[in-house]
Coordinates of C-alpha atoms in Angstrom, one line a residue:
Chain A
X478 CA 0.0 0.0 0.0
X479 CA 2.9 2.3 0.9
X480 CA 4.5 2.0 -2.4
X481 CA 1.2 2.4 -4.2
X482 CA 0.9 5.8 -2.5
X483 CA 4.5 6.7 -3.4
X484 CA 3.8 5.7 -7.1
X485 CA 0.8 7.9 -7.3
X486 CA 2.5 10.8 -5.6
X487 CA 5.4 10.4 -8.0
X488 CA 3.1 10.6 -10.9
X489 CA 1.3 13.6 -9.6
X490 CA 4.5 15.5 -9.0
X491 CA 6.5 14.4 -12.0
X492 CA 4.1 12.9 -14.6
X493 CA 5.2 9.8 -16.5
X494 CA 6.2 8.0 -20.1
X495 CA 5.1 4.8 -21.9
X496 CA 7.7 3.4 -24.2
X497 CA 10.4 1.1 -22.8
X498 CA 13.1 3.2 -24.7
X499 CA 13.2 6.9 -25.0
X500 CA 14.9 9.1 -27.6
X501 CA 18.7 9.1 -27.6
X502 CA 19.8 10.9 -24.4
X503 CA 16.3 10.8 -23.0
X504 CA 14.9 9.3 -19.9
X505 CA 11.5 8.2 -18.6
X506 CA 9.9 7.5 -15.2
X507 CA 7.0 5.2 -14.9
X508 CA 4.7 3.9 -12.1
X509 CA 2.8 0.7 -12.4
X510 CA 0.3 -1.0 -10.2
X511 CA -1.9 -4.1 -10.5
X512 CA -3.0 -7.0 -8.3
X513 CA 0.4 -8.6 -8.2
X514 CA 2.8 -5.7 -7.9
X515 CA 3.4 -2.0 -7.5
X516 CA 6.5 -0.5 -9.0
X517 CA 8.4 2.6 -10.0
X518 CA 10.7 2.4 -12.9
X519 CA 13.2 4.9 -14.2
X520 CA 15.2 4.3 -17.4
X521 CA 17.8 6.2 -19.5
X522 CA 18.4 5.6 -23.2
X523 CA 22.0 6.2 -24.4
X524 CA 20.6 5.3 -27.8
X525 CA 17.1 5.0 -29.3
X526 CA 18.0 1.3 -29.6
X527 CA 18.3 0.4 -25.9
X528 CA 17.7 1.6 -22.4
X529 CA 19.0 0.8 -18.9
X530 CA 17.1 1.4 -15.7
X531 CA 16.1 0.6 -12.2
X532 CA 12.7 -0.7 -11.2
X533 CA 11.8 -0.7 -7.5
X534 CA 9.0 -3.3 -6.8
X535 CA 6.6 -4.1 -4.0
X536 CA 5.3 -7.6 -4.7
X537 CA 2.0 -8.1 -3.0
X538 CA 1.7 -11.8 -4.0
X539 CA 5.0 -12.8 -2.3
X540 CA 4.9 -10.0 0.2
X541 CA 8.4 -8.8 -0.4
X542 CA 10.4 -5.8 -1.9
X543 CA 13.2 -5.9 -4.4
X544 CA 14.6 -4.1 -7.4
X545 CA 15.5 -5.0 -10.9
X546 CA 18.4 -3.6 -12.8
X547 CA 16.8 -3.6 -16.3
X548 CA 18.0 -3.6 -19.8
X549 CA 15.7 -3.2 -22.8
X550 CA 16.8 -3.6 -26.4
X551 CA 14.9 -2.6 -29.6
X552 CA 15.0 -5.8 -31.7
X553 CA 12.9 -4.5 -34.5
X554 CA 11.2 -1.3 -35.7
X555 CA 9.3 -0.8 -38.9
X556 CA 8.4 2.8 -39.7
X557 CA 6.0 3.5 -42.5
X558 CA 4.1 6.6 -43.6
X559 CA 1.1 5.7 -41.4
X560 CA 2.3 3.2 -38.9
X561 CA 5.1 2.1 -36.6
X562 CA 5.8 -1.4 -35.3
X563 CA 8.2 -2.3 -32.5
X564 CA 9.6 -5.3 -30.9
X565 CA 11.6 -5.1 -27.7
X566 CA 13.6 -7.6 -25.6
X567 CA 13.3 -6.9 -21.9
X568 CA 15.4 -8.2 -19.1
X569 CA 16.3 -7.6 -15.5
X570 CA 18.5 -8.9 -12.7
X571 CA 17.1 -8.8 -9.2
X572 CA 18.7 -7.1 -6.2
X573 CA 18.1 -10.4 -4.4
X574 CA 20.8 -12.1 -6.5
X575 CA 21.8 -13.2 -10.0
X576 CA 19.6 -16.3 -9.7
X577 CA 16.5 -14.1 -9.7
X578 CA 15.8 -12.4 -13.0
X579 CA 13.3 -11.9 -15.8
X580 CA 13.3 -11.8 -19.5
X581 CA 10.6 -11.3 -22.1
X582 CA 9.3 -9.5 -25.2
X583 CA 7.2 -6.5 -25.7
X584 CA 5.7 -5.6 -29.0
X585 CA 3.3 -3.1 -30.5
X586 CA 1.9 -1.8 -33.8
X587 CA 0.1 1.4 -34.1
X588 CA -1.4 3.9 -36.5
X589 CA -3.0 7.2 -35.4
X590 CA -6.3 5.3 -35.1
X591 CA -5.4 1.7 -34.1
X592 CA -3.2 0.0 -31.6
X593 CA -2.2 -3.6 -31.0
X594 CA 0.3 -4.6 -28.3
X595 CA 1.5 -7.6 -26.3
X596 CA 3.9 -8.5 -23.5
X597 CA 5.4 -11.8 -22.5
X598 CA 7.6 -12.2 -19.4
X599 CA 9.2 -15.1 -17.7
X600 CA 10.4 -14.4 -14.1
X601 CA 12.7 -16.7 -12.2
X602 CA 12.6 -16.5 -8.4
X603 CA 13.9 -18.7 -5.6
X604 CA 10.3 -18.9 -4.2
X605 CA 8.5 -19.7 -7.4
X606 CA 8.9 -19.0 -11.1
X607 CA 6.1 -17.4 -13.0
X608 CA 5.0 -16.3 -16.5
X609 CA 3.0 -13.3 -17.4
X610 CA 1.4 -12.4 -20.7
X611 CA -0.9 -9.7 -22.0
X612 CA -2.5 -8.7 -25.2
X613 CA -4.0 -5.3 -25.9
X614 CA -6.0 -3.8 -28.7
X615 CA -7.3 -0.2 -29.0
X616 CA -8.9 2.4 -31.1
X617 CA -8.6 6.2 -30.9
X618 CA -12.2 7.7 -30.9
X619 CA -10.8 10.8 -32.5
X620 CA -7.4 11.7 -34.1
X621 CA -5.9 14.6 -32.2
X622 CA -3.3 17.0 -33.4
X623 CA 0.2 17.4 -31.9
X624 CA -0.2 18.9 -28.4
X625 CA -3.8 17.8 -28.0
X626 CA -5.1 15.4 -25.3
X627 CA -5.1 12.0 -27.0
X628 CA -7.5 9.3 -25.9
X629 CA -7.5 5.5 -26.6
X630 CA -10.2 3.0 -25.7
X631 CA -8.7 -0.4 -25.3
X632 CA -9.3 -4.0 -24.4
X633 CA -6.6 -5.8 -22.5
X634 CA -6.4 -9.6 -21.7
X635 CA -3.8 -10.8 -19.3
X636 CA -2.7 -13.8 -17.5
X637 CA -0.2 -14.4 -14.7
X638 CA 0.6 -18.1 -14.0
X639 CA 0.6 -17.3 -10.2
X640 CA -3.1 -16.6 -10.5
X641 CA -3.6 -19.2 -13.2
X642 CA -6.5 -17.4 -14.9
X643 CA -7.1 -14.9 -17.6
X644 CA -8.8 -11.6 -17.1
X645 CA -10.1 -9.3 -19.9
X646 CA -11.1 -5.8 -19.1
X647 CA -11.4 -2.3 -20.6
X648 CA -8.5 0.1 -20.5
X649 CA -8.5 3.9 -21.1
X650 CA -5.3 5.5 -22.2
X651 CA -4.7 9.3 -22.2
X652 CA -1.6 11.3 -23.1
X653 CA -0.8 14.9 -23.6
X654 CA 2.7 16.3 -24.0
X655 CA 5.1 14.3 -22.0
X656 CA 2.6 12.6 -19.8
X657 CA 0.8 9.3 -20.4
X658 CA -1.7 7.5 -18.2
X659 CA -3.4 4.2 -18.6
X660 CA -6.2 2.9 -16.4
X661 CA -7.8 -0.6 -16.5
X662 CA -10.2 -2.2 -14.2
X663 CA -11.9 -5.6 -13.7
X664 CA -13.5 -7.2 -10.7
X665 CA -11.0 -10.0 -10.8
X666 CA -7.8 -8.0 -11.0
X667 CA -9.0 -4.7 -9.7
X668 CA -7.1 -1.7 -10.9
X669 CA -4.3 -1.9 -13.5
X670 CA -2.6 1.5 -13.6
X671 CA 0.3 2.6 -15.7
X672 CA 1.7 6.2 -15.6
X673 CA 4.6 7.7 -17.4
X674 CA 6.5 10.9 -17.8
X675 CA 9.2 11.5 -20.5
X676 CA 11.9 13.7 -19.3
Chain B
X426 CA 8.5 -19.6 -23.6
X427 CA 7.4 -21.1 -26.9
X428 CA 5.3 -18.0 -27.5
X429 CA 8.4 -15.8 -27.1
X430 CA 10.4 -17.8 -29.6
X431 CA 7.6 -17.9 -32.2
X432 CA 7.1 -14.1 -32.1
X433 CA 10.9 -13.6 -32.3
X434 CA 11.1 -15.6 -35.5
X435 CA 8.1 -14.0 -37.2
X436 CA 8.9 -10.4 -36.4
X437 CA 12.6 -10.7 -37.2
X438 CA 11.8 -11.3 -40.9
X439 CA 11.1 -7.7 -41.7
X440 CA 13.4 -5.0 -40.3
X441 CA 12.6 -1.5 -41.5
X442 CA 14.9 1.3 -41.0
X443 CA 16.5 2.5 -44.2
X444 CA 16.2 6.2 -44.6
X445 CA 16.4 7.5 -48.2
X446 CA 18.4 10.4 -49.4
X447 CA 16.6 13.7 -49.0
X448 CA 15.7 16.2 -51.7
X449 CA 16.6 19.8 -51.2
X450 CA 14.6 22.5 -52.8
X451 CA 14.4 26.2 -52.5
X452 CA 11.4 28.3 -53.1
X453 CA 10.4 31.8 -54.0
X454 CA 6.7 32.5 -54.1
X455 CA 4.1 29.9 -54.3
X456 CA 4.5 28.7 -50.7
X457 CA 1.2 26.9 -50.6
X458 CA 1.2 25.4 -54.1
X459 CA 4.2 24.3 -56.0
X460 CA 7.9 24.7 -56.2
X461 CA 9.4 26.2 -59.4
X462 CA 10.4 22.7 -60.5
X463 CA 6.7 21.7 -60.3
X464 CA 7.1 19.5 -57.2
X465 CA 4.1 19.9 -54.9
X466 CA 4.5 21.3 -51.5
X467 CA 2.7 18.8 -49.2
X468 CA 2.1 20.9 -46.1
X469 CA -1.1 22.2 -44.5
X470 CA -1.2 25.9 -45.7
X471 CA -3.0 27.1 -42.5
X472 CA -0.5 25.3 -40.3
X473 CA 2.4 26.7 -42.3
X474 CA 1.1 30.3 -42.2
X475 CA 0.7 30.0 -38.4
X476 CA 4.2 28.6 -38.1
X477 CA 5.9 31.4 -40.1
X478 CA 3.8 34.2 -38.6
X479 CA 6.5 35.6 -36.3
X480 CA 9.5 34.5 -38.4
X481 CA 11.8 36.7 -40.5
X482 CA 15.2 36.0 -42.3
X483 CA 14.5 32.3 -41.8
X484 CA 14.8 29.1 -43.7
X485 CA 12.1 26.5 -43.2
X486 CA 13.0 22.8 -43.6
X487 CA 10.0 20.7 -44.2
X488 CA 10.9 17.1 -43.5
X489 CA 8.9 14.1 -44.5
X490 CA 9.1 11.5 -41.7
X491 CA 8.0 7.9 -41.5
X492 CA 6.8 6.3 -38.3
X493 CA 5.6 9.5 -36.7
X494 CA 2.2 8.3 -35.7
X495 CA 2.0 9.1 -32.0
X496 CA 2.2 12.5 -30.3
X497 CA 3.9 11.0 -27.2
X498 CA 6.5 9.2 -29.4
X499 CA 7.2 12.4 -31.4
X500 CA 8.1 14.5 -28.4
X501 CA 11.7 13.5 -28.6
X502 CA 12.0 15.1 -32.0
X503 CA 11.1 18.5 -30.5
X504 CA 13.5 18.0 -27.6
X505 CA 16.4 17.0 -29.8
X506 CA 16.0 19.9 -32.3
X507 CA 15.5 22.4 -29.6
X508 CA 19.1 21.7 -28.4
X509 CA 20.4 23.0 -31.7
X510 CA 21.2 26.7 -31.4
X511 CA 20.5 27.3 -35.1
X512 CA 16.9 26.1 -34.7
X513 CA 14.5 29.0 -34.0
X514 CA 11.2 27.0 -33.9
X515 CA 9.9 23.5 -34.6
X516 CA 6.5 22.1 -35.3
X517 CA 5.3 18.5 -35.8
X518 CA 2.4 17.8 -38.2
X519 CA 1.3 14.3 -37.3
X520 CA -1.5 14.3 -39.9
X521 CA 0.9 14.9 -42.8
X522 CA 3.9 13.1 -41.3
X523 CA 5.9 16.4 -41.5
X524 CA 8.3 18.2 -39.2
X525 CA 8.8 21.9 -39.8
X526 CA 12.1 23.3 -38.6
X527 CA 12.9 27.1 -38.8
X528 CA 16.6 27.8 -39.0
X529 CA 18.7 31.0 -39.0
X530 CA 19.1 32.1 -42.6
X531 CA 22.9 31.8 -42.4
X532 CA 22.8 28.2 -41.3
X533 CA 23.6 25.6 -43.9
X534 CA 20.8 23.0 -43.8
X535 CA 22.1 19.5 -44.3
X536 CA 19.6 16.7 -44.8
X537 CA 21.9 14.1 -43.3
X538 CA 22.1 16.1 -40.1
X539 CA 18.4 16.3 -39.9
X540 CA 18.0 12.7 -40.8
X541 CA 20.4 11.7 -38.0
X542 CA 18.5 13.8 -35.4
X543 CA 15.2 12.3 -36.4
X544 CA 16.7 8.8 -36.2
X545 CA 17.8 9.6 -32.6
X546 CA 14.1 9.5 -31.8
X547 CA 13.6 6.3 -33.8
X548 CA 11.9 7.6 -36.9
X549 CA 13.1 7.9 -40.5
X550 CA 13.4 11.2 -42.4
X551 CA 13.0 10.3 -46.0
X552 CA 13.2 13.7 -47.8
X553 CA 13.2 17.4 -47.3
X554 CA 12.2 20.6 -48.9
X555 CA 13.6 24.0 -47.9
X556 CA 11.8 27.4 -48.2
X557 CA 13.6 30.7 -47.7
X558 CA 11.4 33.4 -46.2

């Protein structure tokens, strides 16, 4: 609960960003909260192809706290006139030791009107290993101009092997300037909140 | 884990990131219509007028960019160009996929430099037109 409050306060005071890699020389701070964990993640991008960062985590399922030293690499990007597609490799080593880590993939494809994304993560822990996956599809109800408030209506389906069940729920995403916010809710998983600020 | 491997294989088949050489034009009068060589200027006239409203002795680079579909993701372009002391002003036109950059008139605009800066944000500049005000 404490870290949840810290996350929200951080967001309110700083704002937050969405992509796992920023522009070259840029950095991003994110806060994330769902039924498994609450975290704050800061990353810096020496290049647009990769980022390094620290994620501080409160894990509600295992009732413990730890951090990940994270590395994200852009495996693939396809830019066209009307779309962009990305595929990222993500990984992290835990503050609890080299035998605790995660790795996975994150991908998205978007136009100004449509969005499709997914994430797959395998986490190795001494207590118990687990696998998480999500798939997300969205549409922008209007196409905003640069500097406007942008809105996305999405559906997200996710599974965590610790809970061993899928949940599908609506998600609203808003961004304006350097701030991005994403809110999802279902009775099963309760709130799923993702906030970002690009520095 | 099988899912991860399958997605890696499928998506690694098509890498896209090959910016083409830019085309450099100058312009005298018909800002909203055509260049003297007949090439059409693909920029929103209203937006362009607003952009140049308070500018004098300036050159405008109109850069055609691929992959610029998201406001949030295009923010880095503005941040990168604003670090350049020769840049007076910048605007991003998401609907046309254009970046408008106002430079000091004495500055030599080099497409490769602009292309590299756009790539620092992960997008591809594919060509450019320059208008002298």
